[in-house]
Short mmCIF file of N, CA and C in Angstrom, two decimals:
data_model
loop_
_atom_site.label_atom_id
_atom_site.label_comp_id
_atom_site.label_asym_id
_atom_site.label_seq_id
_atom_site.Cartn_x
_atom_site.Cartn_y
_atom_site.Cartn_z
N MET W 1 87.70 79.78 97.97
CA MET W 1 87.00 79.71 96.69
C MET W 1 85.50 79.68 96.94
N ARG W 2 84.77 80.48 96.20
CA ARG W 2 83.31 80.40 96.17
C ARG W 2 82.90 79.79 94.85
N LEU W 3 81.87 78.97 94.89
CA LEU W 3 81.39 78.30 93.69
C LEU W 3 79.88 78.43 93.61
N TRP W 4 79.42 79.11 92.56
CA TRP W 4 78.00 79.20 92.26
C TRP W 4 77.65 77.97 91.43
N ILE W 5 76.80 77.10 91.94
CA ILE W 5 76.34 75.92 91.20
C ILE W 5 74.92 76.21 90.73
N ILE W 6 74.75 76.26 89.41
CA ILE W 6 73.54 76.76 88.78
C ILE W 6 72.89 75.64 87.94
N ARG W 7 71.58 75.52 88.05
CA ARG W 7 70.86 74.61 87.16
C ARG W 7 70.59 75.34 85.84
N HIS W 8 70.66 74.62 84.74
CA HIS W 8 70.44 75.18 83.40
C HIS W 8 69.04 75.78 83.25
N GLY W 9 68.85 76.56 82.19
CA GLY W 9 67.56 77.15 81.85
C GLY W 9 66.57 76.12 81.35
N GLU W 10 65.32 76.55 81.28
CA GLU W 10 64.21 75.67 80.90
C GLU W 10 64.39 75.05 79.51
N THR W 11 64.02 73.77 79.41
CA THR W 11 63.99 73.04 78.14
C THR W 11 62.58 72.52 77.90
N LYS W 12 62.33 72.01 76.71
CA LYS W 12 61.02 71.39 76.43
C LYS W 12 60.81 70.16 77.31
N GLY W 13 61.90 69.44 77.62
CA GLY W 13 61.80 68.29 78.51
C GLY W 13 61.37 68.71 79.91
N ASN W 14 61.88 69.86 80.37
CA ASN W 14 61.45 70.39 81.67
C ASN W 14 59.97 70.75 81.62
N GLN W 15 59.55 71.40 80.54
CA GLN W 15 58.14 71.78 80.40
C GLN W 15 57.24 70.55 80.48
N ALA W 16 57.68 69.46 79.86
CA ALA W 16 56.88 68.23 79.83
C ALA W 16 57.01 67.44 81.13
N GLY W 17 58.04 67.75 81.93
CA GLY W 17 58.24 67.02 83.18
C GLY W 17 58.68 65.59 82.96
N ILE W 18 59.49 65.37 81.94
CA ILE W 18 59.92 64.02 81.55
C ILE W 18 61.42 63.85 81.76
N LEU W 19 61.82 62.71 82.34
CA LEU W 19 63.23 62.36 82.49
C LEU W 19 63.78 61.98 81.12
N ARG W 20 64.90 62.58 80.74
CA ARG W 20 65.45 62.30 79.41
C ARG W 20 66.83 61.65 79.48
N GLY W 21 67.62 61.99 80.47
CA GLY W 21 68.92 61.36 80.62
C GLY W 21 69.86 61.66 79.47
N ALA W 22 70.65 60.65 79.10
CA ALA W 22 71.72 60.81 78.11
C ALA W 22 71.21 61.23 76.74
N SER W 23 69.96 60.90 76.41
CA SER W 23 69.43 61.26 75.10
C SER W 23 69.18 62.75 74.96
N SER W 24 69.34 63.50 76.03
CA SER W 24 69.04 64.93 76.01
C SER W 24 70.27 65.81 75.78
N ALA W 25 71.39 65.22 75.39
CA ALA W 25 72.64 65.98 75.28
C ALA W 25 72.52 67.20 74.37
N ASN W 26 71.73 67.10 73.32
CA ASN W 26 71.62 68.21 72.37
C ASN W 26 70.37 69.06 72.56
N ASP W 27 69.61 68.81 73.62
CA ASP W 27 68.42 69.63 73.89
C ASP W 27 68.83 71.08 74.12
N GLU W 28 68.03 71.97 73.57
CA GLU W 28 68.30 73.40 73.72
C GLU W 28 67.35 73.99 74.75
N ILE W 29 67.75 75.15 75.29
CA ILE W 29 66.84 75.83 76.19
C ILE W 29 65.79 76.57 75.36
N THR W 30 64.63 76.77 75.97
CA THR W 30 63.51 77.44 75.31
C THR W 30 63.74 78.96 75.32
N ASP W 31 62.82 79.69 74.72
CA ASP W 31 62.89 81.16 74.80
C ASP W 31 62.86 81.60 76.26
N THR W 32 62.01 80.95 77.05
CA THR W 32 61.97 81.25 78.49
C THR W 32 63.32 80.93 79.13
N GLY W 33 63.93 79.82 78.73
CA GLY W 33 65.24 79.44 79.25
C GLY W 33 66.30 80.50 78.94
N HIS W 34 66.24 81.07 77.74
CA HIS W 34 67.18 82.14 77.39
C HIS W 34 66.95 83.38 78.27
N GLU W 35 65.68 83.71 78.50
CA GLU W 35 65.37 84.84 79.39
C GLU W 35 65.88 84.57 80.80
N GLN W 36 65.67 83.34 81.28
CA GLN W 36 66.15 82.96 82.60
C GLN W 36 67.67 83.10 82.69
N ALA W 37 68.37 82.65 81.64
CA ALA W 37 69.83 82.70 81.63
C ALA W 37 70.33 84.14 81.66
N ARG W 38 69.69 85.02 80.90
CA ARG W 38 70.09 86.43 80.91
C ARG W 38 69.84 87.07 82.27
N ALA W 39 68.69 86.76 82.88
CA ALA W 39 68.38 87.32 84.20
C ALA W 39 69.37 86.82 85.25
N MET W 40 69.66 85.52 85.23
CA MET W 40 70.63 84.94 86.17
C MET W 40 71.98 85.60 85.99
N ALA W 41 72.40 85.79 84.75
CA ALA W 41 73.70 86.40 84.46
C ALA W 41 73.77 87.82 85.03
N GLY W 42 72.69 88.56 84.90
CA GLY W 42 72.66 89.91 85.44
C GLY W 42 72.79 89.93 86.96
N ARG W 43 72.09 89.02 87.62
CA ARG W 43 72.13 88.99 89.09
C ARG W 43 73.50 88.56 89.60
N ILE W 44 74.04 87.51 89.04
CA ILE W 44 75.32 87.00 89.54
C ILE W 44 76.48 87.94 89.18
N SER W 45 76.51 88.44 87.95
CA SER W 45 77.63 89.30 87.53
C SER W 45 77.56 90.68 88.18
N GLY W 46 76.39 91.08 88.65
CA GLY W 46 76.23 92.40 89.25
C GLY W 46 76.56 92.45 90.72
N GLY W 47 76.85 91.32 91.34
CA GLY W 47 77.11 91.29 92.77
C GLY W 47 78.60 91.24 93.09
N GLU W 48 78.88 91.30 94.35
CA GLU W 48 80.25 91.14 94.85
C GLU W 48 80.21 90.18 96.02
N PRO W 49 81.06 89.19 96.08
CA PRO W 49 82.00 88.83 95.02
C PRO W 49 81.25 88.24 93.83
N ARG W 50 81.98 88.09 92.76
CA ARG W 50 81.40 87.50 91.55
C ARG W 50 82.38 86.48 90.97
N PRO W 51 81.87 85.55 90.19
CA PRO W 51 82.76 84.53 89.60
C PRO W 51 83.80 85.15 88.67
N GLN W 52 84.95 84.50 88.61
CA GLN W 52 86.01 84.91 87.69
C GLN W 52 86.20 83.88 86.58
N ALA W 53 85.48 82.77 86.69
CA ALA W 53 85.52 81.70 85.68
C ALA W 53 84.13 81.10 85.57
N VAL W 54 83.81 80.56 84.39
CA VAL W 54 82.51 79.94 84.15
C VAL W 54 82.73 78.56 83.53
N TYR W 55 82.10 77.56 84.16
CA TYR W 55 82.18 76.18 83.70
C TYR W 55 80.77 75.68 83.37
N ALA W 56 80.70 74.71 82.46
CA ALA W 56 79.40 74.12 82.10
C ALA W 56 79.60 72.66 81.75
N SER W 57 78.50 71.93 81.82
CA SER W 57 78.54 70.53 81.40
C SER W 57 78.67 70.47 79.89
N ARG W 58 78.91 69.29 79.38
CA ARG W 58 79.07 69.11 77.93
C ARG W 58 77.74 69.14 77.19
N TYR W 59 76.62 69.22 77.94
CA TYR W 59 75.30 69.26 77.31
C TYR W 59 74.99 70.67 76.83
N ARG W 60 74.36 70.76 75.68
CA ARG W 60 74.09 72.04 75.02
C ARG W 60 73.35 73.01 75.94
N ARG W 61 72.33 72.57 76.66
CA ARG W 61 71.52 73.48 77.46
C ARG W 61 72.33 74.15 78.58
N ALA W 62 73.29 73.43 79.13
CA ALA W 62 74.13 74.02 80.18
C ALA W 62 75.04 75.09 79.58
N GLN W 63 75.60 74.82 78.42
CA GLN W 63 76.47 75.79 77.77
C GLN W 63 75.69 77.03 77.33
N GLN W 64 74.46 76.83 76.82
CA GLN W 64 73.63 77.97 76.44
C GLN W 64 73.30 78.83 77.66
N THR W 65 73.07 78.19 78.79
CA THR W 65 72.75 78.93 80.02
C THR W 65 73.97 79.67 80.54
N ALA W 66 75.14 79.08 80.43
CA ALA W 66 76.37 79.68 80.93
C ALA W 66 76.84 80.86 80.08
N ARG W 67 76.53 80.84 78.81
CA ARG W 67 77.09 81.84 77.88
C ARG W 67 76.81 83.30 78.28
N PRO W 68 75.56 83.69 78.63
CA PRO W 68 75.35 85.09 78.99
C PRO W 68 76.16 85.53 80.21
N LEU W 69 76.34 84.65 81.17
CA LEU W 69 77.14 84.97 82.35
C LEU W 69 78.61 85.14 81.95
N ALA W 70 79.12 84.23 81.15
CA ALA W 70 80.51 84.32 80.71
C ALA W 70 80.75 85.61 79.92
N GLU W 71 79.79 85.97 79.06
CA GLU W 71 79.93 87.20 78.28
C GLU W 71 79.96 88.42 79.18
N ARG W 72 79.10 88.47 80.18
CA ARG W 72 79.08 89.61 81.10
C ARG W 72 80.38 89.71 81.90
N LEU W 73 80.96 88.55 82.21
CA LEU W 73 82.20 88.53 82.99
C LEU W 73 83.45 88.65 82.12
N GLY W 74 83.28 88.51 80.80
CA GLY W 74 84.41 88.60 79.89
C GLY W 74 85.35 87.40 79.95
N VAL W 75 84.76 86.22 80.18
CA VAL W 75 85.56 84.99 80.26
C VAL W 75 84.93 83.93 79.35
N PRO W 76 85.69 82.90 78.99
CA PRO W 76 85.10 81.82 78.17
C PRO W 76 84.29 80.86 79.04
N VAL W 77 83.47 80.05 78.39
CA VAL W 77 82.80 78.93 79.05
C VAL W 77 83.71 77.72 78.88
N THR W 78 84.14 77.14 79.99
CA THR W 78 84.98 75.96 79.96
C THR W 78 84.11 74.74 80.27
N VAL W 79 84.20 73.73 79.42
CA VAL W 79 83.39 72.52 79.58
C VAL W 79 84.11 71.55 80.52
N LEU W 80 83.37 71.07 81.50
CA LEU W 80 83.89 70.04 82.41
C LEU W 80 83.24 68.71 82.03
N PRO W 81 84.01 67.64 81.91
CA PRO W 81 83.46 66.38 81.40
C PRO W 81 82.57 65.61 82.37
N GLY W 82 82.69 65.82 83.68
CA GLY W 82 81.98 64.97 84.63
C GLY W 82 80.73 65.55 85.26
N ILE W 83 80.29 66.72 84.83
CA ILE W 83 79.14 67.35 85.50
C ILE W 83 77.87 67.30 84.66
N HIS W 84 77.84 66.42 83.66
CA HIS W 84 76.68 66.31 82.77
C HIS W 84 75.51 65.59 83.46
N GLU W 85 74.40 65.57 82.78
CA GLU W 85 73.16 64.96 83.27
C GLU W 85 73.37 63.50 83.66
N VAL W 86 72.56 63.05 84.60
CA VAL W 86 72.66 61.65 85.02
C VAL W 86 72.18 60.73 83.90
N ASP W 87 72.77 59.54 83.85
CA ASP W 87 72.28 58.49 82.95
C ASP W 87 71.19 57.78 83.74
N CYS W 88 69.94 58.09 83.40
CA CYS W 88 68.82 57.56 84.17
C CYS W 88 68.34 56.19 83.67
N GLY W 89 69.08 55.58 82.74
CA GLY W 89 68.80 54.21 82.32
C GLY W 89 67.35 53.95 81.98
N GLU W 90 66.75 52.97 82.66
CA GLU W 90 65.37 52.55 82.40
C GLU W 90 64.34 53.61 82.76
N TRP W 91 64.74 54.63 83.49
CA TRP W 91 63.82 55.71 83.87
C TRP W 91 63.59 56.70 82.73
N ALA W 92 64.41 56.67 81.68
CA ALA W 92 64.26 57.62 80.57
C ALA W 92 62.84 57.54 80.00
N GLY W 93 62.24 58.70 79.82
CA GLY W 93 60.88 58.79 79.29
C GLY W 93 59.80 58.82 80.35
N GLU W 94 60.17 58.58 81.60
CA GLU W 94 59.19 58.61 82.69
C GLU W 94 59.01 60.03 83.21
N PRO W 95 57.85 60.32 83.80
CA PRO W 95 57.65 61.66 84.37
C PRO W 95 58.47 61.85 85.64
N TYR W 96 58.83 63.11 85.91
CA TYR W 96 59.55 63.43 87.15
C TYR W 96 58.81 62.88 88.36
N SER W 97 57.49 62.91 88.30
CA SER W 97 56.67 62.48 89.44
C SER W 97 56.93 61.03 89.82
N ALA W 98 57.39 60.20 88.88
CA ALA W 98 57.67 58.80 89.18
C ALA W 98 58.76 58.66 90.23
N LEU W 99 59.70 59.60 90.25
CA LEU W 99 60.77 59.56 91.25
C LEU W 99 60.21 59.70 92.67
N ARG W 100 59.16 60.53 92.81
CA ARG W 100 58.53 60.70 94.12
C ARG W 100 57.55 59.57 94.44
N GLN W 101 56.85 59.10 93.42
CA GLN W 101 55.82 58.08 93.62
C GLN W 101 56.41 56.69 93.82
N HIS W 102 57.58 56.42 93.27
CA HIS W 102 58.17 55.08 93.34
C HIS W 102 59.65 55.13 93.76
N PRO W 103 59.95 55.73 94.90
CA PRO W 103 61.35 55.83 95.31
C PRO W 103 62.00 54.47 95.53
N GLU W 104 61.19 53.46 95.80
CA GLU W 104 61.75 52.12 96.01
C GLU W 104 62.44 51.59 94.74
N ARG W 105 62.07 52.10 93.59
CA ARG W 105 62.71 51.67 92.34
C ARG W 105 64.14 52.18 92.21
N LEU W 106 64.52 53.12 93.06
CA LEU W 106 65.90 53.60 93.06
C LEU W 106 66.81 52.71 93.90
N GLU W 107 66.22 51.79 94.64
CA GLU W 107 67.00 50.85 95.46
C GLU W 107 67.56 49.76 94.55
N LEU W 108 68.87 49.67 94.49
CA LEU W 108 69.51 48.69 93.60
C LEU W 108 69.99 47.45 94.34
N GLY W 109 69.83 47.44 95.64
CA GLY W 109 70.31 46.31 96.45
C GLY W 109 71.63 46.64 97.09
N GLY W 110 71.88 46.00 98.19
CA GLY W 110 73.13 46.23 98.91
C GLY W 110 73.26 47.66 99.43
N GLY W 111 72.14 48.34 99.61
CA GLY W 111 72.16 49.71 100.11
C GLY W 111 72.49 50.75 99.05
N GLU W 112 72.63 50.33 97.81
CA GLU W 112 73.00 51.22 96.71
C GLU W 112 71.76 51.87 96.11
N LEU W 113 71.83 53.19 95.87
CA LEU W 113 70.78 53.92 95.15
C LEU W 113 71.26 54.20 93.74
N GLY W 114 70.33 54.23 92.80
CA GLY W 114 70.70 54.56 91.44
C GLY W 114 69.60 54.25 90.46
N PHE W 115 69.93 54.37 89.21
CA PHE W 115 68.99 54.19 88.11
C PHE W 115 69.30 52.88 87.39
N ARG W 116 68.39 51.93 87.45
CA ARG W 116 68.60 50.65 86.76
C ARG W 116 68.92 50.89 85.29
N GLY W 117 69.97 50.24 84.84
CA GLY W 117 70.40 50.42 83.45
C GLY W 117 71.17 51.71 83.23
N GLY W 118 71.38 52.47 84.31
CA GLY W 118 72.12 53.74 84.21
C GLY W 118 73.20 53.80 85.28
N GLU W 119 73.29 54.92 85.94
CA GLU W 119 74.34 55.14 86.94
C GLU W 119 73.82 54.99 88.36
N THR W 120 74.73 54.64 89.25
CA THR W 120 74.42 54.67 90.67
C THR W 120 74.65 56.09 91.18
N PHE W 121 74.03 56.41 92.31
CA PHE W 121 74.24 57.73 92.90
C PHE W 121 75.72 57.92 93.26
N ARG W 122 76.36 56.86 93.70
CA ARG W 122 77.77 56.93 94.06
C ARG W 122 78.62 57.30 92.84
N GLU W 123 78.34 56.68 91.68
CA GLU W 123 79.07 56.99 90.45
C GLU W 123 78.82 58.44 90.01
N ILE W 124 77.58 58.87 90.13
CA ILE W 124 77.21 60.23 89.74
C ILE W 124 77.97 61.24 90.61
N ALA W 125 77.92 61.03 91.92
CA ALA W 125 78.60 61.95 92.85
C ALA W 125 80.11 61.95 92.60
N ALA W 126 80.68 60.80 92.33
CA ALA W 126 82.13 60.70 92.15
C ALA W 126 82.61 61.51 90.96
N ARG W 127 81.91 61.45 89.84
CA ARG W 127 82.38 62.18 88.66
C ARG W 127 82.22 63.68 88.82
N PHE W 128 81.11 64.11 89.43
CA PHE W 128 80.89 65.53 89.67
C PHE W 128 81.93 66.07 90.66
N THR W 129 82.08 65.38 91.77
CA THR W 129 82.99 65.81 92.83
C THR W 129 84.43 65.86 92.33
N ALA W 130 84.83 64.90 91.51
CA ALA W 130 86.19 64.90 90.97
C ALA W 130 86.45 66.17 90.16
N ASP W 131 85.49 66.55 89.31
CA ASP W 131 85.66 67.77 88.52
C ASP W 131 85.71 69.01 89.42
N VAL W 132 84.79 69.11 90.36
CA VAL W 132 84.72 70.29 91.22
C VAL W 132 85.97 70.41 92.09
N ASN W 133 86.42 69.31 92.64
CA ASN W 133 87.61 69.36 93.50
C ASN W 133 88.89 69.63 92.74
N SER W 134 88.87 69.47 91.42
CA SER W 134 90.06 69.75 90.62
C SER W 134 90.10 71.19 90.12
N LEU W 135 89.06 71.98 90.39
CA LEU W 135 89.04 73.37 89.94
C LEU W 135 90.12 74.17 90.67
N PRO W 136 90.73 75.09 89.96
CA PRO W 136 91.72 75.94 90.63
C PRO W 136 91.02 76.89 91.61
N ASP W 137 91.77 77.37 92.59
CA ASP W 137 91.20 78.35 93.52
C ASP W 137 90.78 79.59 92.73
N GLY W 138 89.80 80.26 93.25
CA GLY W 138 89.25 81.45 92.58
C GLY W 138 87.76 81.25 92.42
N ASP W 139 87.00 82.31 92.59
CA ASP W 139 85.55 82.23 92.51
C ASP W 139 85.12 81.82 91.10
N ALA W 140 84.13 80.93 91.04
CA ALA W 140 83.71 80.39 89.75
C ALA W 140 82.22 80.06 89.77
N ALA W 141 81.64 80.00 88.58
CA ALA W 141 80.26 79.55 88.39
C ALA W 141 80.30 78.27 87.58
N LEU W 142 79.34 77.40 87.86
CA LEU W 142 79.28 76.10 87.20
C LEU W 142 77.82 75.82 86.86
N VAL W 143 77.53 75.55 85.60
CA VAL W 143 76.15 75.27 85.16
C VAL W 143 76.03 73.78 84.88
N SER W 144 75.09 73.15 85.57
CA SER W 144 74.90 71.71 85.45
C SER W 144 73.40 71.39 85.40
N HIS W 145 73.00 70.27 85.98
CA HIS W 145 71.65 69.72 85.82
C HIS W 145 71.05 69.37 87.18
N GLY W 146 69.73 69.43 87.26
CA GLY W 146 69.03 69.29 88.53
C GLY W 146 69.34 68.05 89.35
N GLY W 147 69.23 66.88 88.76
CA GLY W 147 69.44 65.64 89.51
C GLY W 147 70.87 65.49 90.00
N ILE W 148 71.83 65.75 89.13
CA ILE W 148 73.22 65.58 89.54
C ILE W 148 73.61 66.62 90.58
N ILE W 149 73.04 67.82 90.50
CA ILE W 149 73.35 68.83 91.51
C ILE W 149 72.90 68.35 92.88
N ARG W 150 71.72 67.79 92.98
CA ARG W 150 71.21 67.30 94.27
C ARG W 150 72.13 66.23 94.86
N ILE W 151 72.50 65.28 94.03
CA ILE W 151 73.34 64.18 94.47
C ILE W 151 74.73 64.68 94.85
N ALA W 152 75.29 65.54 94.00
CA ALA W 152 76.65 66.04 94.24
C ALA W 152 76.72 66.95 95.46
N LEU W 153 75.72 67.78 95.68
CA LEU W 153 75.75 68.66 96.85
C LEU W 153 75.76 67.84 98.13
N ALA W 154 74.97 66.78 98.16
CA ALA W 154 74.99 65.91 99.34
C ALA W 154 76.40 65.38 99.57
N ASP W 155 77.05 64.93 98.50
CA ASP W 155 78.39 64.37 98.62
C ASP W 155 79.41 65.44 99.03
N LEU W 156 79.40 66.59 98.37
CA LEU W 156 80.36 67.65 98.67
C LEU W 156 80.23 68.16 100.11
N LEU W 157 78.99 68.19 100.61
CA LEU W 157 78.74 68.72 101.95
C LEU W 157 78.77 67.64 103.03
N GLY W 158 79.05 66.39 102.63
CA GLY W 158 79.14 65.30 103.60
C GLY W 158 77.80 64.90 104.18
N LEU W 159 76.73 65.09 103.41
CA LEU W 159 75.38 64.74 103.87
C LEU W 159 75.00 63.35 103.36
N ASP W 160 74.03 62.75 103.97
CA ASP W 160 73.52 61.45 103.56
C ASP W 160 72.70 61.62 102.27
N ILE W 161 73.20 61.07 101.17
CA ILE W 161 72.53 61.21 99.88
C ILE W 161 71.09 60.70 99.94
N ARG W 162 70.88 59.61 100.62
CA ARG W 162 69.54 59.03 100.74
C ARG W 162 68.59 60.02 101.41
N GLU W 163 69.04 60.67 102.48
CA GLU W 163 68.20 61.63 103.20
C GLU W 163 67.95 62.88 102.36
N VAL W 164 68.97 63.35 101.69
CA VAL W 164 68.82 64.53 100.83
C VAL W 164 67.81 64.24 99.73
N TRP W 165 67.93 63.08 99.10
CA TRP W 165 67.03 62.73 98.00
C TRP W 165 65.60 62.58 98.49
N ARG W 166 65.42 61.84 99.55
CA ARG W 166 64.07 61.62 100.08
C ARG W 166 63.44 62.89 100.64
N GLY W 167 64.28 63.76 101.22
CA GLY W 167 63.77 64.99 101.82
C GLY W 167 63.49 66.10 100.83
N GLY W 168 63.87 65.89 99.58
CA GLY W 168 63.64 66.91 98.57
C GLY W 168 64.57 68.10 98.67
N ASP W 169 65.70 67.93 99.37
CA ASP W 169 66.65 69.02 99.52
C ASP W 169 67.35 69.33 98.19
N PHE W 170 67.71 70.58 98.04
CA PHE W 170 68.49 71.06 96.89
C PHE W 170 67.77 70.86 95.55
N MET W 171 66.45 70.93 95.55
CA MET W 171 65.70 70.85 94.29
C MET W 171 65.66 72.26 93.69
N LEU W 172 66.56 72.51 92.77
CA LEU W 172 66.67 73.83 92.17
C LEU W 172 65.77 73.94 90.95
N GLY W 173 65.11 75.08 90.82
CA GLY W 173 64.37 75.38 89.60
C GLY W 173 65.36 75.81 88.53
N ASN W 174 64.87 75.98 87.33
CA ASN W 174 65.75 76.40 86.24
C ASN W 174 66.40 77.73 86.55
N THR W 175 67.70 77.79 86.39
CA THR W 175 68.63 78.91 86.64
C THR W 175 68.68 79.34 88.11
N GLU W 176 68.19 78.52 89.02
CA GLU W 176 68.42 78.78 90.44
C GLU W 176 69.80 78.24 90.79
N TRP W 177 70.35 78.74 91.89
CA TRP W 177 71.70 78.34 92.27
C TRP W 177 71.88 78.26 93.77
N VAL W 178 72.98 77.61 94.12
CA VAL W 178 73.48 77.61 95.50
C VAL W 178 74.93 78.09 95.42
N VAL W 179 75.42 78.61 96.54
CA VAL W 179 76.81 79.06 96.59
C VAL W 179 77.52 78.26 97.67
N LEU W 180 78.61 77.65 97.28
CA LEU W 180 79.46 76.90 98.21
C LEU W 180 80.76 77.66 98.40
N GLU W 181 81.42 77.36 99.51
CA GLU W 181 82.75 77.91 99.76
C GLU W 181 83.67 76.76 100.13
N ARG W 182 84.89 76.80 99.56
CA ARG W 182 85.89 75.78 99.87
C ARG W 182 87.03 76.44 100.65
N GLN W 183 87.27 75.89 101.83
CA GLN W 183 88.39 76.33 102.65
C GLN W 183 89.10 75.09 103.17
N GLY W 184 90.38 75.01 102.90
CA GLY W 184 91.15 73.86 103.35
C GLY W 184 90.63 72.55 102.81
N GLY W 185 90.09 72.56 101.59
CA GLY W 185 89.57 71.33 100.98
C GLY W 185 88.19 70.93 101.46
N ILE W 186 87.58 71.73 102.35
CA ILE W 186 86.25 71.42 102.89
C ILE W 186 85.23 72.37 102.30
N TRP W 187 84.12 71.81 101.81
CA TRP W 187 83.05 72.63 101.23
C TRP W 187 81.99 72.92 102.28
N SER W 188 81.47 74.15 102.24
CA SER W 188 80.33 74.52 103.10
C SER W 188 79.34 75.31 102.27
N LEU W 189 78.09 75.30 102.69
CA LEU W 189 77.01 75.99 101.98
C LEU W 189 76.93 77.43 102.48
N LEU W 190 77.02 78.39 101.56
CA LEU W 190 76.89 79.80 101.92
C LEU W 190 75.47 80.30 101.72
N GLU W 191 74.87 79.94 100.56
CA GLU W 191 73.50 80.36 100.28
C GLU W 191 72.88 79.41 99.28
#
């Protein structure tokens, strides 16, 4: 199985560089976000191999981003319950830059990373990974969100989440993607 993991198209929250968390469930992508989604759909659907199924988070922006790809492939967008945006708790309303400037605030004690008043990185990875590991075999695309993608990729690939987060690995721009492959229940990074 190959899995294209795609970050959603641009939103006004992205333009402002503000963490929104759970309150952003109904945020829509901008005109630029729609253009990004159409361009991404053209690139992914025009290649070989290509996805045979399209999944998205329950948040509106992920579904809007997934729709052009699903239409090009002639398949529906299937919503997965566990791949939605992180609950950033007390961080909601803060600029993205705060995550880089104050990484110590992600330390929850006992070696746990997470968002005070929200989710731990372990909880975030667990819900995403559960959904991804339950997907049937067959190439698929999945549209989700920047923060959860970073955390989940570390978990799926068996990497140290702390190192991935601090190193800035897997920071995808809007509608950028990575491709994973699953063989024998083990995920590896293809591109």
